[in-house]
Amino acid sequence: MGAPDSFSGLGAAVLDAIPLSLYVVDRELRVVAWNRGREQGPLGRPREKAIGRPLKAILAPRGFRAARPVLEEVLRTGRPHESTLESRRGRLVHVRRLPVFDGARVSHVLCTFEDVTERRALEMRLIASDRLAFLGQQVAGVVHEISNPLAAISGCAETLAAIASRAPDEADRRDAREFGEMVWKEVTRCERLLKSLLGAARHHPSAVADVAATVSAALKLLERHPAFTGVEVVARLPRGLPPASIEPDFLQQVVVALSMNAARAMQGAGKLTLRAAAAGNDITLDVLDTGPGVPEPVRDRIFEPFFTTSPGEGTGLGLPIARSLVRGRGGELLHRPRRGKGAWFRVLLKAHAA
């Protein structure tokens, strides 16, 4: 008995009971089943407007262009196809295309769609927490070991200042004072960074960051960096953005990490764009560059600790630490696919509740 050209009665009820969004197409890519899950959500369509029509007329042009070759391959080979895609709304969707056989011939393809965002986030948090727990132990040891030489350097800076005051030449005294102050400032900055690494896991609910001001401060810090010599930086930071629920130092660290990665990818020549927006209780901060982009084979690994696409230039800790800081404050850091050339990272932050 051949596969039905449409599903009704018990067949439709069974499909509606499955807790997934799904549809079925025949060999001409005509929709013969469309369950209740496909009727719901922002992209949902009523069943009566889908069944019997070509899939091309139902899906958005971009979606159909992506789905067509996969469906045709399943119909031709009889082998199922699975993939995980990221929607425009930042959700992860696991897609299955399963062949339906009529004897030895594939007559239909069953397509299911499952939102796995929360499950994947939990899996990644478990993996990251294990690695970051080890990293935390290493950081604690590094902080302990570095604190001693920093204290010695600070003492040397004070001694240098004392010697400068006794130098016979005014120019020598001025230079010595200047270099002494520079040493002291850098030591202070290193101590602050080390403390931030130790305190990264402790979130203070009252912490608030002015997004526009913090991003501007980060870019001011980077403007004289050699990696930015030939980079055009564009900041689109609208007025009236609500404060974000994150420590300013940590948000600055995230911005610096993403911007440095972009500058290295562009090899000192290109355009870096930072743009912010607010919608409801969410704030988005996008960081886009005109570099080569993130190669598709490694996109699932870029947030792994110690993984780097630029051996010799980075430690592979910038992105995982940045994501950990953002997630610890109720936000998220995502890589978004981008048409054409360049990389696109999105920082999702929670607006601070007054």
XYZ file of C-alpha atoms in Angstrom:
354
model
C 0.000 0.000 0.000
C 1.476 3.326 -1.014
C 2.116 6.219 1.333
C -0.873 8.566 1.630
C -0.905 11.835 -0.274
C -2.251 13.613 2.805
C -2.615 12.941 6.486
C -6.021 13.224 8.137
C -7.965 11.711 11.001
C -5.801 9.541 13.247
C -2.653 10.269 11.191
C -2.998 14.026 11.693
C -3.792 13.537 15.394
C -0.641 11.434 15.821
C 1.493 14.098 14.149
C -0.084 16.798 16.331
C 0.723 14.771 19.462
C 4.436 14.677 18.637
C 6.117 17.487 20.644
C 8.037 18.749 17.620
C 7.408 21.073 14.738
C 7.166 18.943 11.589
C 5.895 18.628 8.046
C 5.938 16.006 5.276
C 6.603 16.572 1.569
C 6.207 14.237 -1.387
C 8.635 13.689 -4.255
C 7.497 16.909 -5.932
C 8.222 18.784 -2.690
C 4.515 19.366 -2.158
C 3.330 19.610 1.453
C 1.115 16.659 2.458
C 1.241 17.059 6.251
C 1.695 20.044 8.539
C 1.318 19.531 12.276
C 0.187 21.888 15.013
C 3.796 22.717 15.934
C 4.270 24.241 12.450
C 1.270 26.495 13.036
C 2.775 28.078 16.127
C 5.535 30.607 16.642
C 6.543 33.723 14.679
C 7.062 31.696 11.456
C 3.970 29.529 11.868
C 1.426 29.022 9.068
C -2.161 27.714 9.331
C -2.438 24.112 8.197
C -5.071 24.831 5.579
C -2.730 27.320 3.913
C 0.123 24.813 3.718
C -1.234 21.357 2.837
C -1.370 20.686 -0.886
C 0.856 23.621 -1.793
C 4.486 23.526 -3.018
C 6.983 23.946 -0.202
C 8.539 26.760 -2.218
C 5.343 28.764 -1.769
C 5.316 28.208 1.995
C 8.882 28.803 3.103
C 10.815 32.036 2.837
C 13.042 32.088 -0.286
C 16.214 31.743 1.759
C 14.791 28.832 3.741
C 13.655 26.989 0.630
C 17.029 27.447 -1.088
C 18.691 25.833 1.913
C 16.152 23.015 2.285
C 15.704 21.986 -1.358
C 19.084 20.300 -2.021
C 18.887 18.421 1.287
C 15.369 17.147 0.565
C 16.338 16.092 -2.938
C 19.352 14.222 -1.559
C 17.190 12.322 0.948
C 14.708 11.414 -1.809
C 17.544 10.250 -4.061
C 19.668 8.309 -1.560
C 17.183 7.225 1.103
C 19.588 8.346 3.803
C 18.405 10.593 6.669
C 19.986 13.993 7.167
C 20.495 15.884 10.447
C 21.883 19.331 11.177
C 21.741 22.063 13.794
C 21.017 25.579 12.599
C 20.936 28.972 14.281
C 17.827 31.037 13.636
C 17.772 34.780 13.128
C 16.461 35.079 16.695
C 19.571 33.348 18.046
C 17.827 30.019 18.744
C 19.459 26.667 17.950
C 17.211 24.297 16.003
C 17.983 20.622 15.384
C 16.586 19.629 11.987
C 15.970 16.027 10.882
C 14.990 14.983 7.358
C 13.838 11.361 7.433
C 12.943 9.239 4.371
C 9.523 7.583 4.209
C 9.636 4.417 2.101
C 6.945 2.937 -0.147
C 8.514 -0.444 -0.671
C 12.076 0.161 -1.910
C 11.297 3.672 -3.092
C 11.380 6.877 -1.068
C 7.963 8.438 -1.462
C 8.047 11.231 1.142
C 10.381 13.092 3.488
C 9.445 13.779 7.105
C 11.050 16.994 8.376
C 11.194 17.678 12.123
C 12.421 20.779 13.938
C 13.386 20.818 17.625
C 14.512 23.861 19.594
C 17.614 22.662 21.459
C 18.870 26.048 22.662
C 18.454 25.374 26.379
C 19.684 21.780 26.134
C 22.774 22.752 24.162
C 23.463 25.650 26.541
C 23.275 23.256 29.508
C 25.619 20.806 27.800
C 28.093 23.563 26.975
C 27.893 24.945 30.520
C 28.683 21.524 31.940
C 31.649 21.126 29.599
C 32.843 24.684 30.179
C 32.398 24.490 33.956
C 34.600 21.412 34.092
C 37.320 23.064 32.031
C 36.990 26.402 33.749
C 37.179 24.727 37.167
C 40.602 23.444 36.180
C 41.406 26.847 34.683
C 40.367 28.497 37.952
C 42.847 26.399 39.878
C 45.559 27.344 37.414
C 44.638 31.035 37.607
C 44.767 30.965 41.410
C 48.283 29.576 41.216
C 49.311 32.110 38.590
C 47.927 34.979 40.678
C 49.889 33.801 43.689
C 53.118 33.452 41.733
C 52.792 36.753 39.837
C 51.849 38.801 42.896
C 55.358 38.483 44.336
C 57.278 39.828 41.302
C 54.666 42.569 40.903
C 55.311 43.661 44.468
C 59.041 43.706 43.737
C 58.496 45.766 40.563
C 56.349 48.210 42.528
C 59.101 48.574 45.086
C 61.605 49.230 42.315
C 59.352 51.947 40.916
C 59.307 53.668 44.313
C 63.095 53.388 44.529
C 63.402 54.820 41.027
C 61.259 57.765 42.068
C 63.494 58.355 45.101
C 66.640 58.230 42.968
C 65.029 60.627 40.478
C 64.563 63.213 43.197
C 68.351 63.215 43.786
C 69.417 63.315 40.129
C 71.495 66.404 39.312
C 69.876 67.068 35.936
C 66.257 68.225 35.754
C 65.671 66.362 32.475
C 66.927 63.117 34.064
C 64.687 63.661 37.071
C 61.684 64.278 34.812
C 62.347 61.165 32.701
C 62.889 59.004 35.762
C 59.661 60.248 37.353
C 57.755 59.624 34.116
C 59.028 56.080 33.705
C 58.486 55.368 37.379
C 54.850 56.450 37.091
C 54.399 54.287 34.005
C 55.774 51.240 35.833
C 53.497 51.909 38.806
C 50.404 52.331 36.616
C 51.068 49.102 34.718
C 51.655 47.193 37.958
C 48.371 48.534 39.317
C 46.574 47.510 36.140
C 48.036 43.987 36.308
C 46.936 43.641 39.924
C 43.429 44.777 39.008
C 43.251 42.272 36.140
C 44.444 39.438 38.365
C 41.817 40.283 40.959
C 39.152 40.362 38.251
C 40.144 36.853 37.146
C 39.714 35.560 40.683
C 36.431 37.396 41.152
C 34.944 36.621 37.730
C 32.678 33.946 39.128
C 31.194 36.223 41.793
C 28.421 38.389 40.430
C 27.211 41.396 42.343
C 23.477 41.891 41.606
C 23.839 45.640 42.065
C 26.546 45.896 39.378
C 25.546 48.270 36.591
C 27.332 49.254 33.393
C 26.639 52.173 31.093
C 27.003 50.295 27.807
C 27.842 53.283 25.612
C 30.371 54.717 28.068
C 32.020 51.335 28.696
C 32.337 50.544 24.989
C 33.777 54.005 24.340
C 36.308 53.514 27.139
C 37.357 50.146 25.688
C 37.846 51.630 22.231
C 39.844 54.527 23.710
C 42.112 51.970 25.353
C 42.642 50.164 22.038
C 43.041 53.103 19.675
C 46.832 53.266 20.083
C 47.345 49.512 19.911
C 49.503 48.493 16.901
C 46.826 46.012 15.742
C 44.426 48.936 15.160
C 46.774 51.136 13.124
C 44.900 50.605 9.841
C 41.484 49.636 11.247
C 38.493 51.922 10.806
C 36.380 51.773 13.968
C 32.688 52.687 13.806
C 30.651 52.897 17.031
C 26.869 53.155 16.787
C 25.804 53.665 20.372
C 22.383 55.322 20.601
C 21.490 57.599 23.451
C 19.071 56.398 26.068
C 20.314 52.816 26.333
C 19.276 51.333 29.692
C 22.074 50.315 32.071
C 23.170 46.685 31.783
C 23.378 44.216 34.646
C 27.124 43.573 34.505
C 30.267 45.021 36.055
C 31.790 47.743 33.825
C 35.271 46.176 34.050
C 33.921 42.844 32.839
C 31.950 44.376 29.969
C 35.083 46.278 28.961
C 37.037 43.019 29.062
C 34.471 41.395 26.741
C 34.605 44.319 24.291
C 38.408 44.324 24.283
C 38.569 40.558 23.657
C 36.134 40.699 20.728
C 37.753 43.804 19.238
C 41.276 42.399 19.512
C 40.172 39.163 17.827
C 38.614 41.205 15.020
C 41.721 43.366 14.546
C 43.975 40.304 14.389
C 41.635 38.624 11.899
C 41.699 41.723 9.666
C 45.494 41.916 10.005
C 45.407 45.635 10.695
C 43.322 46.686 7.685
C 39.541 46.698 7.635
C 36.452 48.002 9.367
C 35.308 47.210 12.903
C 31.709 48.077 13.763
C 30.188 48.066 17.231
C 26.469 48.724 17.484
C 24.102 48.567 20.431
C 20.328 48.441 20.742
C 17.692 47.810 23.390
C 14.415 45.895 23.176
C 12.335 45.338 26.280
C 14.554 43.965 29.035
C 17.329 42.961 26.642
C 20.329 44.881 25.334
C 22.287 43.696 22.307
C 25.839 44.654 21.447
C 27.060 43.510 18.032
C 30.733 43.385 17.047
C 31.286 42.999 13.301
C 34.451 42.996 11.229
C 35.439 42.714 7.576
C 37.977 39.956 8.063
C 37.835 36.425 6.623
C 35.193 35.285 9.121
C 35.160 32.129 11.233
C 35.659 28.967 9.128
C 32.575 26.766 9.322
C 34.467 23.617 10.448
C 35.620 25.331 13.669
C 32.539 27.382 14.564
C 31.458 24.854 17.186
C 34.860 25.086 18.919
C 35.636 28.791 19.125
C 34.314 29.069 22.690
C 36.349 26.100 23.954
C 39.109 27.062 26.431
C 42.584 27.002 24.839
C 41.237 26.619 21.274
C 42.603 29.261 18.902
C 42.593 29.805 15.154
C 45.742 31.944 15.445
C 48.486 29.837 17.063
C 51.264 31.990 18.436
C 49.048 35.095 18.688
C 46.556 34.133 21.376
C 45.999 31.775 24.300
C 42.535 30.608 23.279
C 41.057 32.005 26.508
C 39.633 35.364 25.374
C 36.316 34.091 24.011
C 35.570 31.420 26.663
C 36.331 33.841 29.505
C 34.232 36.553 27.819
C 31.303 34.146 27.399
C 31.665 32.991 31.009
C 31.533 36.587 32.248
C 28.430 37.371 30.191
C 26.614 34.137 31.062
C 27.373 34.646 34.741
C 25.343 37.869 34.522
C 22.319 36.264 32.829
C 23.385 37.130 29.277
C 24.874 35.278 26.336
C 27.682 35.614 23.807
C 26.938 34.177 20.360
C 28.643 33.853 17.016
C 26.173 34.701 14.251
C 26.546 33.498 10.649
C 27.048 36.425 8.321
C 26.557 36.763 4.591
C 29.661 37.725 2.707
C 32.952 38.533 4.355
C 33.574 39.030 8.039
C 32.682 37.780 11.520
C 29.714 38.763 13.689
C 29.540 38.299 17.448
C 26.510 39.305 19.505
C 26.574 40.081 23.225
C 23.147 39.716 24.855
C 22.807 41.556 28.178
C 20.007 41.973 30.682
C 18.880 45.482 31.433
C 19.400 46.373 35.087
C 16.166 46.313 37.086
C 15.935 49.579 38.991
